[in-house]
Coordinates of C-alpha atoms and ligand atoms in Angstrom, one line a residue:
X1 CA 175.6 -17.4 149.6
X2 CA 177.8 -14.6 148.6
X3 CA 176.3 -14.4 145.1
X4 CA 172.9 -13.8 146.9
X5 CA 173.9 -11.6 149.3
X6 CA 175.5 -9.1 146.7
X7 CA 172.3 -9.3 144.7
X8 CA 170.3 -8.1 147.9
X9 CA 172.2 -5.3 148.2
X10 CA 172.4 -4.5 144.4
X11 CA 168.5 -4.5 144.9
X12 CA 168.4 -2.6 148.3
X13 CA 170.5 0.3 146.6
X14 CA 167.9 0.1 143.4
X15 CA 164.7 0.2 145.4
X16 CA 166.4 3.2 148.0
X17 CA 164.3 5.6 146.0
X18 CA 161.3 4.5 147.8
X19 CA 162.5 5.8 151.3
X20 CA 163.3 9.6 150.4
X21 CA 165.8 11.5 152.8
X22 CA 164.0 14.3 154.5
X23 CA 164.9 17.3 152.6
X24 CA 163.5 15.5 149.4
X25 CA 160.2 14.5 151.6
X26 CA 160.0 19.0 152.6
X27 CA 160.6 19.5 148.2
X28 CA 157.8 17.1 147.3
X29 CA 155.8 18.1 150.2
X30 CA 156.1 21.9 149.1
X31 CA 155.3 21.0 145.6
X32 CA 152.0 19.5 147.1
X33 CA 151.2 22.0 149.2
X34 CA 151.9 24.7 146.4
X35 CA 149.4 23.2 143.6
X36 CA 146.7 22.7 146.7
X37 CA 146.8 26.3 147.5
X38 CA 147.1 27.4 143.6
X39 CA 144.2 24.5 143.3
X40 CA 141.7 26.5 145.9
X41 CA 142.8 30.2 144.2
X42 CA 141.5 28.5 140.9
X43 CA 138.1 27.1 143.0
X44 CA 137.4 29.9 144.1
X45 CA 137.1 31.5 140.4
X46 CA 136.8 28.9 138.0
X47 CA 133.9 27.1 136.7
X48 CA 132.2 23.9 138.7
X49 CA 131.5 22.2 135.6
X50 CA 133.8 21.7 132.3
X51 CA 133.3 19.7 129.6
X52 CA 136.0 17.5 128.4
X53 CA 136.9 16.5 124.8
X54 CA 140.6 15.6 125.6
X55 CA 139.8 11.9 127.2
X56 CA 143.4 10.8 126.6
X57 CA 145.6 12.5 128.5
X58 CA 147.0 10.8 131.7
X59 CA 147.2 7.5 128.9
X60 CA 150.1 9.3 127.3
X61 CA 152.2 8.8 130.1
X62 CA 152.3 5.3 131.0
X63 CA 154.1 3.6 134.0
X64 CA 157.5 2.9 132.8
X65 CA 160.6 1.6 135.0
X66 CA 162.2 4.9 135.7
X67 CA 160.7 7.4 137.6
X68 CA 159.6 11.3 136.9
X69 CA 160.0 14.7 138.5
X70 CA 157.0 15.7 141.1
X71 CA 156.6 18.9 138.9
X72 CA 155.6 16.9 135.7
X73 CA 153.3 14.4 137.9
X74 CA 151.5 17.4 139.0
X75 CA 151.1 19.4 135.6
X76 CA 149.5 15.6 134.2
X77 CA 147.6 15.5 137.5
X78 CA 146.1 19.0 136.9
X79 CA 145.3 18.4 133.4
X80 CA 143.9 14.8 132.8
X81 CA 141.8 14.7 136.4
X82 CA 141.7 18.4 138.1
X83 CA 140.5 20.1 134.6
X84 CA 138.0 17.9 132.9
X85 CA 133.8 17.2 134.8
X86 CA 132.8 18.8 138.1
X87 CA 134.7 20.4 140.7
X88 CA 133.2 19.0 144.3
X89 CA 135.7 21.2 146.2
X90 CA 134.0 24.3 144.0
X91 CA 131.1 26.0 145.9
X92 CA 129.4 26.4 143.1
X93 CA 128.6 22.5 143.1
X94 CA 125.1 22.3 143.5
X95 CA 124.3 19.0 141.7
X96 CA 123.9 15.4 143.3
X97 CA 124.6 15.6 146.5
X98 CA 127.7 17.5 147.2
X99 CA 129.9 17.8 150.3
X100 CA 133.0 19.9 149.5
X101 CA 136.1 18.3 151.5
X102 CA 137.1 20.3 154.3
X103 CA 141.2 20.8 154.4
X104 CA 141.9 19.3 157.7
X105 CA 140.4 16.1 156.2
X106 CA 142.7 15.8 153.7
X107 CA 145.8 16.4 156.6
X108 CA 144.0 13.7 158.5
X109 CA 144.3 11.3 155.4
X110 CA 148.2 12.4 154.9
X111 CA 148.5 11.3 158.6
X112 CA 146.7 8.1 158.5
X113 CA 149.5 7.1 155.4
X114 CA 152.0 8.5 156.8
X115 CA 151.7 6.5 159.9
X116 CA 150.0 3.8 158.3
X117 CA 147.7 3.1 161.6
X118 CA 146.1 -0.4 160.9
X119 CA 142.1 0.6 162.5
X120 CA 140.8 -3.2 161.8
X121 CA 141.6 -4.7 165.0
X122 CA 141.9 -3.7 168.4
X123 CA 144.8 -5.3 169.5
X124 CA 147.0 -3.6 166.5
X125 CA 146.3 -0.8 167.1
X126 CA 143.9 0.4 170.2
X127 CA 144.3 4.1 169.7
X128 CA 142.9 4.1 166.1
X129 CA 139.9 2.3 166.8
X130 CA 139.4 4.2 169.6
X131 CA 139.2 7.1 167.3
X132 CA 136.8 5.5 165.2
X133 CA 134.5 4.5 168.1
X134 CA 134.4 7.9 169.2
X135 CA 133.3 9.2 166.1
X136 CA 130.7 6.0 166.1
X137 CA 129.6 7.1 169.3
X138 CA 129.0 10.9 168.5
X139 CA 127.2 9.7 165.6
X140 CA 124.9 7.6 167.5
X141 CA 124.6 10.7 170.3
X142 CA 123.2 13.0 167.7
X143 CA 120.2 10.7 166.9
X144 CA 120.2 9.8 169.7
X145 CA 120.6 6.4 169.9
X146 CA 121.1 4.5 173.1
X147 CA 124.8 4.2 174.5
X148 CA 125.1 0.5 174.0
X149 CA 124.7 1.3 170.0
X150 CA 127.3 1.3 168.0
X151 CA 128.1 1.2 163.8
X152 CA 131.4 1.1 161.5
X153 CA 132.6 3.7 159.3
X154 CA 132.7 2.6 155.8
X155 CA 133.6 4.2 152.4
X156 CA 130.2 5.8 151.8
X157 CA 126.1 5.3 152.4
X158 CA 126.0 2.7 149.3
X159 CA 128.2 0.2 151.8
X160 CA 126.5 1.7 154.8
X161 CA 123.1 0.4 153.6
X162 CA 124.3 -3.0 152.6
X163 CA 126.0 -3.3 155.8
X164 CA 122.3 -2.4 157.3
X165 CA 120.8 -4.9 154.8
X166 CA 123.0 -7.5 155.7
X167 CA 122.3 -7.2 159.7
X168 CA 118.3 -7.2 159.1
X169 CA 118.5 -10.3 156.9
X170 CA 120.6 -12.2 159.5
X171 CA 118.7 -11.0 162.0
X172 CA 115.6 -12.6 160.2
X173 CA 117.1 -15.9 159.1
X174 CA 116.3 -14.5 155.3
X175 CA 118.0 -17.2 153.7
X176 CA 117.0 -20.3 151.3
X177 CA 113.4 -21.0 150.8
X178 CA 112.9 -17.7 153.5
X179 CA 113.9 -15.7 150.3
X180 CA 111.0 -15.7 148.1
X181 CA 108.8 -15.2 151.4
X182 CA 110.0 -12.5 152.7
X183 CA 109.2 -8.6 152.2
X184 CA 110.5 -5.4 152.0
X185 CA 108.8 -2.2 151.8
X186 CA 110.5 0.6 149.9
X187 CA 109.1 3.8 147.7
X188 CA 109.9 5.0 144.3
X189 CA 112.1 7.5 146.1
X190 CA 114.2 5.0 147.5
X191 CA 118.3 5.6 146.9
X192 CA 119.2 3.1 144.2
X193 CA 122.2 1.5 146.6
X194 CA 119.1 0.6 148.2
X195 CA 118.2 -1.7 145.4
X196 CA 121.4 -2.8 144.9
X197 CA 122.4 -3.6 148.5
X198 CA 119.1 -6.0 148.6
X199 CA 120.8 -7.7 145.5
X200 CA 123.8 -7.9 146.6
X201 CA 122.7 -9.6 149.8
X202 CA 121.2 -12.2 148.5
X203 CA 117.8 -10.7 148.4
X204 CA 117.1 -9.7 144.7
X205 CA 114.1 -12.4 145.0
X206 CA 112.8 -11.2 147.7
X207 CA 109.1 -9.4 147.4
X208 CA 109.9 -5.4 146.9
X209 CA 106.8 -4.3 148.1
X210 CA 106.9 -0.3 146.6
X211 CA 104.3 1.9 148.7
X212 CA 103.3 5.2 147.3
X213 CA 104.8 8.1 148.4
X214 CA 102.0 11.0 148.4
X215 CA 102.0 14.5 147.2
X216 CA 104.8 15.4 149.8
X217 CA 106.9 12.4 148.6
X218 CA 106.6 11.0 151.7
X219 CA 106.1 7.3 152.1
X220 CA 102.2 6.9 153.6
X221 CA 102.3 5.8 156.7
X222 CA 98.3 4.1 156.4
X223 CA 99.7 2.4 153.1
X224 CA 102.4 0.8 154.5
X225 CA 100.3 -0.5 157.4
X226 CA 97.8 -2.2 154.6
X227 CA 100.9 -3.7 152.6
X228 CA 102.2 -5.2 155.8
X229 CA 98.6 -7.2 156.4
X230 CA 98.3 -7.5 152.9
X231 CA 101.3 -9.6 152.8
X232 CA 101.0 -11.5 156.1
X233 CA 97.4 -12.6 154.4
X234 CA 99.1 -14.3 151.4
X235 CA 101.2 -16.2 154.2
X236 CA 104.3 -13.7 153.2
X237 CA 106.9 -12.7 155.9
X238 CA 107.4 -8.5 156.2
X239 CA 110.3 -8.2 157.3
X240 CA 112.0 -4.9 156.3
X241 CA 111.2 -1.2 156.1
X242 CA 113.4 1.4 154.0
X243 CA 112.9 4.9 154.6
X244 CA 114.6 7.9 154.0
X245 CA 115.2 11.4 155.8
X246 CA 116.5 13.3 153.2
X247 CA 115.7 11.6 149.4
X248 CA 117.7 12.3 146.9
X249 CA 115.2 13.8 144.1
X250 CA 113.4 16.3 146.7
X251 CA 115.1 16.3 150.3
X252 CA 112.2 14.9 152.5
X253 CA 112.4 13.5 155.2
X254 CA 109.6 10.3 155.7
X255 CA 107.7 10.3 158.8
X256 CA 110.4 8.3 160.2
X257 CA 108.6 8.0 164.0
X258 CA 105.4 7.0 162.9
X259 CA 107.4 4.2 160.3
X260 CA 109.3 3.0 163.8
X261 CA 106.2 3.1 165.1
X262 CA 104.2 0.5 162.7
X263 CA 107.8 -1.6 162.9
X264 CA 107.4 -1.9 165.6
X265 CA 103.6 -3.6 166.1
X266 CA 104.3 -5.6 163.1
X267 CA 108.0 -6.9 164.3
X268 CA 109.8 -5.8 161.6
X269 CA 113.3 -4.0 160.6
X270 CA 113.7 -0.3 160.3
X271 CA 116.8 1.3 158.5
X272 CA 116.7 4.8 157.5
X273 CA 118.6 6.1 154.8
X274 CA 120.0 9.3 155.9
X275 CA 122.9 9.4 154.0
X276 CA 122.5 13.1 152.8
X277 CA 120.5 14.1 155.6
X278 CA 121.2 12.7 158.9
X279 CA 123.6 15.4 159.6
X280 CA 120.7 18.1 159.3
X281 CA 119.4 16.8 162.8
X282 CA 122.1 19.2 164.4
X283 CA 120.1 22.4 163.1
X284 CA 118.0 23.1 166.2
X285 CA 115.0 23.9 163.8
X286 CA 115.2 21.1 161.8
X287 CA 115.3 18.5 164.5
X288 CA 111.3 18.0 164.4
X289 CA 111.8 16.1 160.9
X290 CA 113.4 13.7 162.7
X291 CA 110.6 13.0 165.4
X292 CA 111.4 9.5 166.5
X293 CA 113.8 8.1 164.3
X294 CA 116.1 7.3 167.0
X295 CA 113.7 4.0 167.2
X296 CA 115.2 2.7 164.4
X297 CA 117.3 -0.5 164.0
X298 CA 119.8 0.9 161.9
X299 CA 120.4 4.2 160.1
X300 CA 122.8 5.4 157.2
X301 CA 125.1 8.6 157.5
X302 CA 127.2 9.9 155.1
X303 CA 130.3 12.7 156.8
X304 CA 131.4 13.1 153.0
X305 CA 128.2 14.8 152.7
X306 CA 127.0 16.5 155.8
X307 CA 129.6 16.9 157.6
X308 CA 131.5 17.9 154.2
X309 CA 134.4 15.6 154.5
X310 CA 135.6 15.0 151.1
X311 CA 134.3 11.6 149.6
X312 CA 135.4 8.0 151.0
X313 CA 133.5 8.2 154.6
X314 CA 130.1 6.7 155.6
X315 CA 128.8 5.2 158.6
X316 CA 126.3 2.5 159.4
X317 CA 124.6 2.8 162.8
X318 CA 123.1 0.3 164.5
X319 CA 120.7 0.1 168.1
X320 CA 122.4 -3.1 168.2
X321 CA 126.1 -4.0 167.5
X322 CA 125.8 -7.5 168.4
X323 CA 124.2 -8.1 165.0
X324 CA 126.6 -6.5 163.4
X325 CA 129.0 -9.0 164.4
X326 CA 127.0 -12.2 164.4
X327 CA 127.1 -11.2 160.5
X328 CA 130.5 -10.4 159.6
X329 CA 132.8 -11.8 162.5
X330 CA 135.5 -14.6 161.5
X331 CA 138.0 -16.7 163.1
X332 CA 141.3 -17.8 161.2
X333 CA 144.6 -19.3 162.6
X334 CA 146.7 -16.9 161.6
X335 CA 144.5 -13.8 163.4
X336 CA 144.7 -15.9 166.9
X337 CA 146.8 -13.2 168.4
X338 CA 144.1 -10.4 167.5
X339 CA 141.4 -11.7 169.0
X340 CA 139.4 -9.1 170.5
X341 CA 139.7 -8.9 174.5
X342 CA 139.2 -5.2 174.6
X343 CA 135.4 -3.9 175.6
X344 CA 136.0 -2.2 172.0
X345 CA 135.0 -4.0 169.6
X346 CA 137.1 -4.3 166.5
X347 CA 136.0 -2.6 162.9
X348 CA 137.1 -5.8 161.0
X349 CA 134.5 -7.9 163.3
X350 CA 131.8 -5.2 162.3
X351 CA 132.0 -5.4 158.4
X352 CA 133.5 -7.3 155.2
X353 CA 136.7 -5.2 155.6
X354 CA 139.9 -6.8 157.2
X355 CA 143.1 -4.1 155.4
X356 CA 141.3 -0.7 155.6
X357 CA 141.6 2.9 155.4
X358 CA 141.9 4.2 158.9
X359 CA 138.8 6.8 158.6
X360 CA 138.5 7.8 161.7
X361 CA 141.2 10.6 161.6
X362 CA 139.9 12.1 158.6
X363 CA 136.7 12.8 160.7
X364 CA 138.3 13.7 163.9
X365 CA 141.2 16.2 163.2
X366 CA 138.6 18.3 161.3
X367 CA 135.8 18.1 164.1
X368 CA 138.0 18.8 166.7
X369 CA 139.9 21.4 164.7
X370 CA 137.4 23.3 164.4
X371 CA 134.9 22.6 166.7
X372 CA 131.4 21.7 166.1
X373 CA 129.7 24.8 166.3
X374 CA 130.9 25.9 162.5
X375 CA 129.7 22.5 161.2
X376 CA 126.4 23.1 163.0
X377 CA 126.7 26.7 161.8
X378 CA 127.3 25.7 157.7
X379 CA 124.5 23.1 157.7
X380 CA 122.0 25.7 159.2
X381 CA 123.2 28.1 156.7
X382 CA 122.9 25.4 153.6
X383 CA 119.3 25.3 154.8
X384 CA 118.7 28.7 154.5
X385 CA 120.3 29.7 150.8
X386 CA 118.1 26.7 150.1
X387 CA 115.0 28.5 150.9
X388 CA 116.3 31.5 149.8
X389 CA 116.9 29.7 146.5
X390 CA 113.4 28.4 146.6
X391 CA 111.7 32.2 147.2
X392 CA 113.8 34.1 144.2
X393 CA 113.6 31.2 141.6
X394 CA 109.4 31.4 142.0
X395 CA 110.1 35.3 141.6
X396 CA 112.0 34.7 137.8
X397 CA 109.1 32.9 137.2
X398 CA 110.0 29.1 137.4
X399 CA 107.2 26.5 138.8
X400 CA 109.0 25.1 142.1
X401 CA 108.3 21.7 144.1
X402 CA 107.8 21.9 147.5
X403 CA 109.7 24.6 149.9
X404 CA 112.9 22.9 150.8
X405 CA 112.8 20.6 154.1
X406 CA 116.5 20.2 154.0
X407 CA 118.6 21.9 151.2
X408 CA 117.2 20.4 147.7
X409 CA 115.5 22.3 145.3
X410 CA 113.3 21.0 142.6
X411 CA 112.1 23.4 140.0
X412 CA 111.3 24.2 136.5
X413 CA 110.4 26.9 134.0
X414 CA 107.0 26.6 132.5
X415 CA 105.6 30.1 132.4
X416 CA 104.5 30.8 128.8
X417 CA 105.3 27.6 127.5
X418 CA 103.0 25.0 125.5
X419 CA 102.4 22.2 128.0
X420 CA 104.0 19.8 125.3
X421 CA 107.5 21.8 125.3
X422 CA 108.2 22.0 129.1
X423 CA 110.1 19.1 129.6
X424 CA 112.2 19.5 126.1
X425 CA 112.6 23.3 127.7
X426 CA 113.7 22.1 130.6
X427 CA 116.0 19.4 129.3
X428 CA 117.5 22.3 126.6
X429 CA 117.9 24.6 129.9
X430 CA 120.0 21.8 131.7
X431 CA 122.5 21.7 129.1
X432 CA 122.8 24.6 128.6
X433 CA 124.0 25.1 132.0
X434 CA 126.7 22.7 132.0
X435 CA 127.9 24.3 128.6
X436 CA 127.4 27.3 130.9
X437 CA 129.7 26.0 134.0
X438 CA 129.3 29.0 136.5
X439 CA 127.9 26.5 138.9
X440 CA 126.7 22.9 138.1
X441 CA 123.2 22.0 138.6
X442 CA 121.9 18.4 137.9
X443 CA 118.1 17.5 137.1
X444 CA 115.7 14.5 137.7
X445 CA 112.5 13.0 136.5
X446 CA 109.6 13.0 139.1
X447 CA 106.2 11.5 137.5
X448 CA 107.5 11.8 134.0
X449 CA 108.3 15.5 134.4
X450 CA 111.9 16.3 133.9
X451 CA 112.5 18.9 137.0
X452 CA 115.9 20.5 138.2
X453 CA 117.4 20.3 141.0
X454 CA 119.5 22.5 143.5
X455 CA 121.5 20.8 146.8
X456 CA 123.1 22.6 148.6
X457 CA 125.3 20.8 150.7
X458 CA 129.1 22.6 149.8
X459 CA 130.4 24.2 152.9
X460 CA 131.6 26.6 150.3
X461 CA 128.2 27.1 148.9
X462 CA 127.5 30.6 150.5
X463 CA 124.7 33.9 149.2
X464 CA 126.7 34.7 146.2
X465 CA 127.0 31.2 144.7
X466 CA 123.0 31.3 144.7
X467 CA 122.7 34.8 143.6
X468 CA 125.2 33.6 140.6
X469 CA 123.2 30.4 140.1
X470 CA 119.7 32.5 139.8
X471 CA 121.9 34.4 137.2
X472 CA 122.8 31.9 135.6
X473 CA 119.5 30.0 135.2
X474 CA 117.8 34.0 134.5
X475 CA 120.4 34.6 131.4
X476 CA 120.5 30.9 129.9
X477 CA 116.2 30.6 130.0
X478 CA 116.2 34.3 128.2
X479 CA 118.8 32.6 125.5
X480 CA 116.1 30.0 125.2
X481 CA 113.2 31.8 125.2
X482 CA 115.1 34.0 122.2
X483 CA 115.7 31.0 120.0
X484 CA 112.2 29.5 120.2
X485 CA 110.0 32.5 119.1
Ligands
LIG1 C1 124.5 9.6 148.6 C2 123.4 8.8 149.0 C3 123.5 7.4 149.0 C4 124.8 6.7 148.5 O1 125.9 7.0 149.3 P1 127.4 6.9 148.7 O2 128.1 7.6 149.8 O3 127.3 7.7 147.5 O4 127.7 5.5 148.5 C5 122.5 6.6 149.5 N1 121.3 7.2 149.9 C6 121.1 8.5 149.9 C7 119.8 9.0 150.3 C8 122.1 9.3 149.4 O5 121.9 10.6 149.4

């Protein structure tokens, strides 16, 4: 016994490192705090986009058994992952879909390690489920849905949809034989976590029934009527309608009500993707585009987007809970003291998740920080230098999709161009910008066509970012334009 008892000490004072005293927790702390703050000075100037060629880096420095200084963690940290691809703090991130990653967030997720809050069950710990609820709740109030909905908070809209996808199909009994009879209606401008969600639920056989989107990119409303009793004809089962309120190529928002509406009649599911733009329905103005959607059965909304949390946040909401829980609830002997008797019901009955990150602060401590006025203040504005964007690139000359419903741009320069050189133009232009950097744009293919593209969705994105992005786009097209006569 002795012999094991001096071990465990021997191995107590070797692992002591791990607990550091509190004037070495203040040093490393400082040493954070300094590169964030010499991290948001170099945001603020530097590019949004660099190109990498040293790939190697971090693999230099291998784990090894001893330990190194903060200082040298840092300087690897800054070069091998700060440096190299886009900056989504930088406002000048206009690609994708971006979001920014407002500070407080960031203090919310030092708080949730710090006090490692387990927000999976009720019964460990009340408060931090609570705290998600609440932000559940708001959620569901800015639809709005009806108070007995509810939803989880998940890592992002890719889970969020599955988590949707999931519900419907239990809902519907899609399982077995039920597979290969059962539809779901989608368009081309679906999300592709869309597509993969229906595989990874079990539901890569069923019938993907694509309906046409017309010349707004909207789904049609008539065609997806004439699908629906197409497919009950041939002795099919409809089952499931994906729309979205803000798509990812052009920002539109589908006629979400009338899509309820035909759901509705025929019996069917109706989740809306509105992982980019679900958060638009707090701009006053822009609350028409979402006529009706809060008849939905389930919808998708990304905070690391709209309400510009940095990544690792989504929700899944959902008119009825219940589901939620017939599809992902478990019982095992060794959780019988956590069983739920609260009237709040417990994330880890509500998804696949059991160990998870405790989200919810990373939400609240900014929203109540601040408030929600600026949020509801940024989003409008993101609107706005979208149009603006939309008005002065038409001025330089560039053919541009439709005016932005949201904050996404499509566009592309044609003007004295053969027909046959557009897309290689606009495919030289792209690159061109990323060599560029200023700001980092990102481009699509619609019908063939290769268009850019311009989201703004940055809470840092303000008028000078666009004015440097028209700039940009003005000087690198002139360059082009040079080299091809
Ligand atoms: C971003 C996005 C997704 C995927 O969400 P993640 O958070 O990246 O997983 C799905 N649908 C739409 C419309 C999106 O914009």
């Amino acid at each position: 016994m002795r012999e094991i008892s001096d071990k465990i000490k021997r191995l107590e004072e070797k692992s002591a490192v791990l607990e550091p005293g509190a004037t070495e927790r203040k040093r490393l702390l400082d040493q954070v705090h300094n590169y964030s703050d010499a991290f948001y000075r170099r945001t603020d100037t530097g590019p949004a986009f660099s190109q990498s060629d040293e790939d190697s880096f971090l693999e230099k420095f291998p784990l090894k058994e001893e330990g190194e200084s903060i200082e040298k963690l840092l300087q690897i940290f800054e070069k091998s992952v700060e440096k190299p691809g886009i900056n989504p703090a930088s406002g000048g991130h206009l690609g994708y879909i971006p979001g920014g990653g407002v500070y407080p967030s960031a203090l919310g997720d030092y708080l949730a390690a710090v006090t490692n809050r387990y927000a999976g069950i009720y019964f460990a710990n009340p408060g931090a489920v609570r705290m998600e609820q609440m932000m559940i709740d708001w959620l569901c109030s800015i639809i709005p849905f009806p108070k007995t909905a509810g939803g989880t908070l998940c890592s992002g809209g890719s889970i969020a949809n599955l988590t949707g996808i999931t519900a419907a199909r239990d809902r519907y009994g899609i399982e077995g034989a039920a597979v290969e009879k059962a539809v779901v209606y989608l368009t081309g401008q679906a999300h592709h976590s869309l597509h993969k969600a229906l595989r990874i639920a079990g539901l890569g056989k069923c019938k993907w029934h694509t309906i046409p989107v017309g010349n707004d990119f909207k789904m049609q409303v008539e065609k997806l009527e004439e699908a629906i009793e197409e497919d009950r004809a041939k002795g099919l089962r409809p089952f499931l309608v994906l729309s979205t309120a803000g798509t990812t190529d052009t920002g539109v928002v589908d006629s979400v009500g009338d899509l309820s509406a035909i759901c509705q009649k025929y019996g069917l599911w109706h989740h809306i993707d509105a992982a980019y733009g679900g958060c638009f329905v707090l701009v006053e103005d822009l609350k028409p585009h979402f006529k009706g959607w809060e008849l939905a059965d389930s919808i998708t909304i990304d905070p690391h987007k709209g309400l510009f949390l940095p990544y690792g946040t989504g929700a899944l909401l959902i008119r009825d809970p219940d589901l939620l829980l017939k599809s992902h609830h478990y019982l095992a002997n060794y959780m019988r003291d956590a069983q739920n008797e609260g009237q709040v019901m417990s994330p880890a009955d509500l998804s696949p998740e059991l160990s998870r990150h405790f989200r919810g602060l990373r939400m609240w401590l900014p929203l109540k920080l601040f408030g929600l006025g600026p949020f509801k203040a940024a989003l409008e504005e993101k609107h706005l230098l979208a149009r603006y964007f939309h008005q002065k690139i038409g001025e330089l000359g560039f053919e541009t999709g439709p005016a932005p419903t949201l904050s996404v741009v499509i566009y592309r320069y044609t003007k004295g161009l053969d027909p046959n050189d557009i897309n290689d133009f606009n495919q030289d232009l792209i690159k061109k910008c990323h060599r560029d950097g200023r700001v980092f744009i990102s481009s699509t293919v619609i019908n063939g066509d290769i268009w850019l593209r311009l989201a703004v969705l940055n809470f840092r994105t303000h008028l000078d970012t666009i004015d440097k992005t028209l700039e940009m786009l003005r000087e690198n097209v002139e360059v082009l334009l040079q080299d091809r006569v």
